Amino acid sequence: MARPGTFYRGRERSGRIAALLLTVLAALILLAIWGFYYLQRYLVYDKDGVRLVFSSGQTDTLSADVTEHGGTVAVDVEIIVDAADYSALAVYADESIGSVQAAYVPADALTATLLESYVTGTAPDALLLELKPESGLLAYTSGVALTESYDVNGAVNLSGYLGSLREKGVYLIAEISCLADSAMATRNAPAALTDSASGAVLTQDGGSFLDPYSETARDYLSALLTELAALGFDEILLSGLYLPEHDALQFSVDMTAVPDHASAVSSLALYLREEADSLGVRLSAVAECSALLQGGSAAIGQDISVFFKLFDRVAFAADSTDCAAALTALQDVLGDTGAARILPIADGYVPAHDSYAVRQTVG
């Protein structure tokens, strides 16, 4: 007869092996999950497929053998490690978007009293609210954590008015400045664009900028997009989507080669476009007049051909002769079918154009 202890010792050994295997399996599963989510930030989706983009740079193609269902499949993985080429970018924009005639309310004029007057009285067909100017100080009360942490929150609670405005049929557009953000750049230095020579936060013409490659900056802008979409805005207009005219820019990520201004701006623009698509909200952008007249401005990083591929509308300040010339040039390029996609923002007059926004004077 076998001794009782023999059975129990064997069971103990097998239990330890099983526990070890389960531990290893759990570790592999956690590693796979971490790897999956970590790589999401490097995935670039376009209508030509999916690519892994680790930084801006040249394109290398690696071959790998993957075993699937007992067979071996050759897989090509495209890894970009140098300046990305945006010339062949797929079109994300809604080229059939309808026209809009909006009342433009700048951040310093946005008050609860004004919004209440639109709710209880006559409201325009569309409202364009500047919620985050280049100062970085919000004009509304945001629930995004960073706004409280860095004291950039505003005082107007939008949630009490937007539902009523939507019920009245008002089309709502929110404007937020992206890279031009003096408050966040100076108060959260790791997210700021810096000078490569001095390492200091870069300031130009009294303003500072966020780093387009900073994960903190991207998460902040993504959180604002998410919040504004949830509040019920139909469209989000990105202003301040440019870089200062400075040759010695220092970005927060290590790259094989420092990208030019246009690559850096286009990279962030594509990221925000994909974020907006996931939220189901329209996305437009403001172009500087100098960029419009030149078909793009390498000095500030705005490539107008990229803008029209990514954004539903391209807006600009239509308060000068140069901008009037830019409007004419753009109409010639896009033709009548694209007129609604050009949004002049005027002060004191109504532009003779399908889409426009007129700045409101609040006394």
Coordinates of C-alpha atoms in Angstrom, one line a residue:
M1 CA 0.0 0.0 0.0
A2 CA 1.4 3.4 -0.9
R3 CA 2.0 5.7 1.9
P4 CA -0.5 8.5 2.2
G5 CA 2.3 11.1 2.1
T6 CA 3.3 10.0 -1.4
F7 CA 0.0 11.2 -3.0
Y8 CA 0.0 14.6 -1.3
R9 CA 3.6 15.4 -2.2
G10 CA 3.0 14.7 -5.9
R11 CA -0.1 16.9 -5.8
E12 CA 1.9 19.8 -4.2
R13 CA 4.5 19.6 -6.9
S14 CA 2.0 19.7 -9.7
G15 CA 0.2 22.6 -8.0
R16 CA 3.3 24.6 -7.9
I17 CA 4.0 24.0 -11.6
A18 CA 0.4 25.0 -12.5
A19 CA 0.7 28.2 -10.4
L20 CA 4.0 29.0 -12.2
L21 CA 2.5 28.5 -15.6
L22 CA -0.5 30.6 -14.8
T23 CA 1.7 33.4 -13.5
V24 CA 3.8 33.3 -16.7
L25 CA 0.6 33.3 -18.8
A26 CA -0.8 36.3 -16.9
A27 CA 2.4 38.2 -17.4
L28 CA 2.4 37.5 -21.1
I29 CA -1.2 38.7 -21.4
L30 CA -0.5 41.9 -19.5
L31 CA 2.6 42.5 -21.7
A32 CA 0.5 42.0 -24.8
I33 CA -2.2 44.4 -23.6
W34 CA 0.4 47.0 -22.6
G35 CA 2.1 46.6 -26.0
F36 CA -1.2 47.0 -27.9
Y37 CA -2.2 50.2 -26.1
Y38 CA 1.3 51.6 -26.2
L39 CA 1.5 51.2 -30.0
Q40 CA -1.8 53.0 -30.5
R41 CA -0.1 56.3 -30.3
Y42 CA 2.2 55.3 -33.2
L43 CA -0.5 54.0 -35.5
V44 CA -1.4 56.3 -38.5
Y45 CA -4.7 55.4 -40.2
D46 CA -5.5 56.6 -43.6
K47 CA -7.6 55.4 -46.5
D48 CA -4.5 53.6 -47.9
G49 CA -4.0 51.4 -44.8
V50 CA -2.4 51.4 -41.3
R51 CA 1.2 52.3 -40.5
L52 CA 3.3 52.4 -37.4
V53 CA 4.9 55.8 -37.0
F54 CA 7.4 56.0 -34.2
S55 CA 8.7 59.5 -35.1
S56 CA 8.9 61.7 -38.1
G57 CA 11.4 60.3 -40.4
Q58 CA 12.3 58.1 -43.4
T59 CA 10.4 55.0 -44.2
D60 CA 11.9 51.6 -43.6
T61 CA 10.1 48.3 -44.5
L62 CA 10.8 45.3 -42.3
S63 CA 9.8 41.7 -43.2
A64 CA 8.6 39.3 -40.6
D65 CA 7.3 35.7 -40.6
V66 CA 4.1 35.2 -38.7
T67 CA 2.7 31.7 -38.0
E68 CA -1.1 31.6 -38.6
H69 CA -3.3 28.6 -38.6
G70 CA -0.3 26.3 -39.1
G71 CA 1.1 28.3 -42.0
T72 CA 3.7 31.0 -42.4
V73 CA 2.6 34.4 -43.7
A74 CA 5.1 37.1 -44.8
V75 CA 4.2 40.5 -43.3
D76 CA 5.6 43.8 -44.2
V77 CA 5.7 46.4 -41.4
E78 CA 6.2 50.0 -42.4
I79 CA 8.1 52.0 -39.8
I80 CA 8.6 55.7 -40.3
V81 CA 11.7 57.1 -38.6
D82 CA 12.3 60.3 -40.6
A83 CA 10.3 63.2 -42.2
A84 CA 6.8 62.0 -43.1
D85 CA 5.5 62.8 -46.5
Y86 CA 2.0 64.3 -46.4
S87 CA 1.7 65.0 -50.1
A88 CA -0.1 61.7 -50.7
L89 CA -2.4 62.1 -47.6
A90 CA -5.9 60.8 -48.1
V91 CA -8.8 63.2 -48.0
Y92 CA -10.6 63.1 -44.6
A93 CA -12.7 66.3 -45.1
D94 CA -16.4 66.4 -45.8
E95 CA -16.1 68.1 -49.2
S96 CA -19.9 68.3 -49.4
I97 CA -20.4 70.2 -46.1
G98 CA -23.1 72.8 -46.2
S99 CA -22.7 76.6 -45.8
V100 CA -22.9 78.3 -42.5
Q101 CA -23.6 81.9 -41.6
A102 CA -22.5 82.4 -38.0
A103 CA -22.3 85.1 -35.3
Y104 CA -18.7 85.0 -34.0
V105 CA -18.4 85.7 -30.2
P106 CA -14.7 86.3 -29.1
A107 CA -13.6 84.9 -25.8
D108 CA -13.6 88.3 -24.1
A109 CA -17.2 88.9 -25.1
L110 CA -18.6 85.5 -24.0
T111 CA -20.8 85.9 -20.9
A112 CA -23.7 84.0 -19.4
T113 CA -25.8 87.1 -20.0
L114 CA -25.1 87.0 -23.7
L115 CA -25.9 83.3 -24.0
E116 CA -29.1 83.8 -22.0
S117 CA -30.2 86.6 -24.4
Y118 CA -29.8 84.1 -27.3
V119 CA -31.8 81.5 -25.4
T120 CA -34.7 83.7 -24.4
G121 CA -34.6 86.1 -27.4
T122 CA -33.6 86.0 -31.1
A123 CA -30.7 83.7 -31.8
P124 CA -28.6 83.5 -35.0
D125 CA -28.7 80.4 -37.2
A126 CA -25.2 79.5 -36.1
L127 CA -22.9 80.6 -33.2
L128 CA -19.1 80.4 -33.3
L129 CA -17.8 80.7 -29.8
E130 CA -14.1 81.3 -29.1
L131 CA -13.6 79.2 -26.0
K132 CA -9.8 79.0 -25.9
P133 CA -7.9 82.0 -27.3
E134 CA -4.1 82.1 -27.9
S135 CA -3.7 83.3 -24.3
G136 CA -4.6 79.7 -23.2
L137 CA -7.1 81.1 -20.7
L138 CA -10.5 79.4 -21.3
A139 CA -13.7 81.4 -21.7
Y140 CA -15.8 78.6 -20.2
T141 CA -15.8 76.2 -17.2
S142 CA -14.1 73.0 -18.3
G143 CA -14.1 69.7 -16.6
V144 CA -10.7 68.7 -18.0
A145 CA -8.4 68.1 -15.1
L146 CA -5.4 70.1 -16.5
T147 CA -7.5 73.3 -16.6
E148 CA -7.9 73.3 -12.9
S149 CA -4.3 72.1 -12.2
Y150 CA -2.8 75.0 -14.1
D151 CA -5.5 77.6 -13.3
V152 CA -6.7 78.3 -16.9
N153 CA -10.4 77.6 -16.4
G154 CA -13.1 80.1 -17.3
A155 CA -16.3 81.2 -15.5
V156 CA -19.1 80.5 -18.1
N157 CA -21.0 77.3 -17.6
L158 CA -22.0 76.3 -21.1
S159 CA -24.1 73.3 -20.2
G160 CA -27.0 75.4 -19.0
Y161 CA -27.4 77.1 -22.4
L162 CA -26.2 74.8 -25.2
G163 CA -29.2 72.4 -25.0
S164 CA -31.7 75.2 -25.3
L165 CA -29.8 76.7 -28.2
R166 CA -29.7 73.4 -30.0
E167 CA -33.5 73.0 -29.4
K168 CA -33.9 76.4 -31.2
G169 CA -32.0 74.9 -34.2
V170 CA -28.7 76.9 -33.6
Y171 CA -25.7 75.3 -35.3
L172 CA -22.9 75.4 -32.7
I173 CA -19.1 75.8 -33.4
A174 CA -16.4 75.9 -30.8
E175 CA -13.1 77.5 -31.5
I176 CA -10.0 76.5 -29.6
S177 CA -6.4 77.5 -30.1
C178 CA -4.1 74.5 -30.4
L179 CA -0.3 75.2 -30.4
A180 CA -0.5 78.9 -29.6
D181 CA -1.2 78.7 -25.8
S182 CA 0.8 81.0 -23.6
A183 CA -0.8 80.0 -20.3
M184 CA -0.3 76.3 -20.5
A185 CA 3.1 76.6 -22.1
T186 CA 4.5 78.8 -19.4
R187 CA 2.8 77.0 -16.5
N188 CA 3.5 73.4 -17.7
A189 CA 7.0 73.7 -19.2
P190 CA 7.4 70.0 -20.1
A191 CA 4.5 70.4 -22.6
A192 CA 6.0 73.6 -24.1
L193 CA 8.0 74.2 -27.3
T194 CA 11.5 75.2 -26.3
D195 CA 14.6 76.8 -27.9
S196 CA 17.2 74.2 -28.8
A197 CA 20.0 76.6 -28.0
S198 CA 18.9 77.8 -24.5
G199 CA 16.4 75.0 -23.5
A200 CA 14.1 77.8 -22.4
V201 CA 10.4 77.9 -23.2
L202 CA 10.2 79.7 -26.6
T203 CA 8.4 83.0 -26.5
Q204 CA 7.7 85.1 -29.6
D205 CA 5.7 88.3 -30.0
G206 CA 4.6 87.9 -26.3
G207 CA 3.2 84.4 -26.8
S208 CA 4.3 80.8 -26.2
F209 CA 3.5 77.5 -27.9
L210 CA 2.8 73.9 -27.0
D211 CA 5.0 71.2 -28.4
P212 CA 3.1 69.4 -31.2
Y213 CA 4.8 66.1 -30.3
S214 CA 4.2 66.4 -26.6
E215 CA 2.0 63.6 -25.3
T216 CA 0.7 65.9 -22.6
A217 CA -0.2 68.6 -25.1
R218 CA -1.9 66.1 -27.4
D219 CA -3.8 64.5 -24.5
Y220 CA -5.0 68.0 -23.3
L221 CA -6.3 68.9 -26.8
S222 CA -7.9 65.5 -27.2
A223 CA -9.6 65.9 -23.8
L224 CA -11.0 69.3 -24.9
L225 CA -12.3 67.9 -28.2
T226 CA -14.0 65.1 -26.3
E227 CA -15.6 67.5 -23.8
L228 CA -16.8 69.9 -26.5
A229 CA -18.3 67.1 -28.6
A230 CA -20.1 65.8 -25.5
L231 CA -21.5 69.3 -24.8
G232 CA -23.2 69.2 -28.1
F233 CA -21.1 71.3 -30.5
D234 CA -21.6 70.4 -34.1
E235 CA -18.2 71.6 -35.3
I236 CA -14.8 72.5 -33.7
L237 CA -12.6 75.1 -35.3
L238 CA -8.9 74.8 -34.5
S239 CA -7.1 78.1 -34.4
G240 CA -3.4 78.7 -33.4
L241 CA -2.4 75.7 -35.4
Y242 CA 1.0 77.0 -36.4
L243 CA 4.5 77.4 -35.1
P244 CA 6.6 80.5 -34.6
E245 CA 9.1 81.6 -37.2
H246 CA 12.1 80.2 -35.4
D247 CA 14.8 77.9 -36.8
A248 CA 16.0 76.4 -33.5
L249 CA 12.9 74.5 -32.2
Q250 CA 13.4 71.8 -29.6
F251 CA 10.7 69.1 -29.5
S252 CA 10.0 66.8 -26.6
V253 CA 10.7 63.5 -28.4
D254 CA 13.9 62.1 -29.8
M255 CA 13.9 61.8 -33.5
T256 CA 16.3 60.7 -36.2
A257 CA 16.1 64.2 -37.8
V258 CA 14.3 67.3 -36.6
P259 CA 11.1 67.7 -38.6
D260 CA 10.4 70.9 -40.5
H261 CA 7.6 73.2 -39.4
A262 CA 5.1 71.8 -41.9
S263 CA 5.7 68.2 -40.9
A264 CA 5.2 69.0 -37.2
V265 CA 2.0 71.0 -37.7
S266 CA 0.6 68.4 -40.2
S267 CA 1.4 65.6 -37.7
L268 CA -0.7 67.2 -35.0
A269 CA -3.4 68.1 -37.5
L270 CA -3.8 64.5 -38.6
Y271 CA -3.9 63.3 -35.0
L272 CA -6.7 65.7 -34.1
R273 CA -8.6 64.8 -37.3
E274 CA -8.6 61.2 -36.3
E275 CA -9.7 62.1 -32.7
A276 CA -12.6 64.2 -34.1
D277 CA -13.7 61.3 -36.4
S278 CA -13.8 59.0 -33.5
L279 CA -16.0 61.5 -31.7
G280 CA -18.3 62.1 -34.6
V281 CA -17.8 65.8 -34.7
R282 CA -16.8 68.0 -37.7
L283 CA -13.4 69.6 -37.6
S284 CA -12.2 72.8 -39.3
A285 CA -9.1 75.0 -38.9
V286 CA -8.0 78.6 -39.2
A287 CA -5.3 79.5 -41.7
E288 CA -3.1 82.5 -41.5
C289 CA -3.5 84.9 -44.4
S290 CA 0.2 84.6 -45.4
A291 CA -0.3 80.8 -45.7
L292 CA -3.4 81.2 -47.8
L293 CA -1.8 83.7 -50.3
Q294 CA 1.3 81.5 -50.7
G295 CA -0.5 78.2 -50.9
G296 CA 1.2 77.3 -47.6
S297 CA 3.8 78.9 -45.4
A298 CA 6.9 76.9 -44.5
A299 CA 7.8 79.6 -42.0
I300 CA 4.8 78.8 -39.7
G301 CA 4.1 75.2 -40.8
Q302 CA 0.8 75.6 -42.5
D303 CA 0.4 73.5 -45.7
I304 CA -2.9 74.6 -47.2
S305 CA -3.2 71.5 -49.4
V306 CA -2.9 69.4 -46.2
F307 CA -5.5 71.6 -44.4
F308 CA -8.0 71.2 -47.2
K309 CA -7.5 67.4 -47.1
L310 CA -7.9 67.1 -43.3
F311 CA -10.4 69.8 -42.4
D312 CA -14.0 70.3 -43.4
R313 CA -13.6 74.1 -43.6
V314 CA -10.6 76.4 -43.7
A315 CA -11.3 79.8 -42.0
F316 CA -9.3 83.0 -41.9
A317 CA -9.6 86.6 -40.6
A318 CA -11.2 88.5 -43.5
D319 CA -10.3 92.0 -42.3
S320 CA -7.7 93.1 -44.8
T321 CA -7.1 93.5 -48.5
D322 CA -4.7 90.6 -48.4
C323 CA -7.4 88.3 -47.0
A324 CA -9.9 89.4 -49.6
A325 CA -7.4 88.4 -52.2
A326 CA -6.9 85.1 -50.5
L327 CA -10.6 84.5 -50.6
T328 CA -10.7 85.1 -54.3
A329 CA -7.7 82.9 -54.9
L330 CA -9.3 80.0 -52.9
Q331 CA -12.6 80.3 -54.7
D332 CA -10.8 80.0 -58.0
V333 CA -9.1 76.8 -56.8
L334 CA -12.1 75.1 -55.3
G335 CA -14.8 76.4 -57.6
D336 CA -18.4 76.8 -56.7
T337 CA -18.7 73.3 -55.1
G338 CA -16.1 74.2 -52.5
A339 CA -17.3 77.7 -51.6
A340 CA -19.0 76.5 -48.3
R341 CA -15.6 75.1 -47.1
I342 CA -14.0 78.6 -47.0
L343 CA -15.0 80.5 -43.9
P344 CA -14.1 84.2 -43.8
I345 CA -14.4 85.7 -40.3
A346 CA -15.2 89.4 -40.6
D347 CA -15.4 92.3 -38.3
G348 CA -18.0 95.0 -39.0
Y349 CA -19.3 93.7 -42.4
V350 CA -20.9 90.6 -44.0
P351 CA -18.7 89.0 -46.6
A352 CA -20.2 88.3 -50.0
H353 CA -19.7 84.5 -49.6
D354 CA -21.6 81.3 -49.0
S355 CA -20.1 80.7 -45.6
Y356 CA -19.0 83.4 -43.2
A357 CA -18.8 84.5 -39.5
V358 CA -19.3 88.0 -38.3
R359 CA -17.7 89.2 -35.1
Q360 CA -20.3 90.4 -32.5
T361 CA -19.9 93.7 -30.8
V362 CA -21.0 93.4 -27.2
G363 CA -21.3 96.7 -25.3

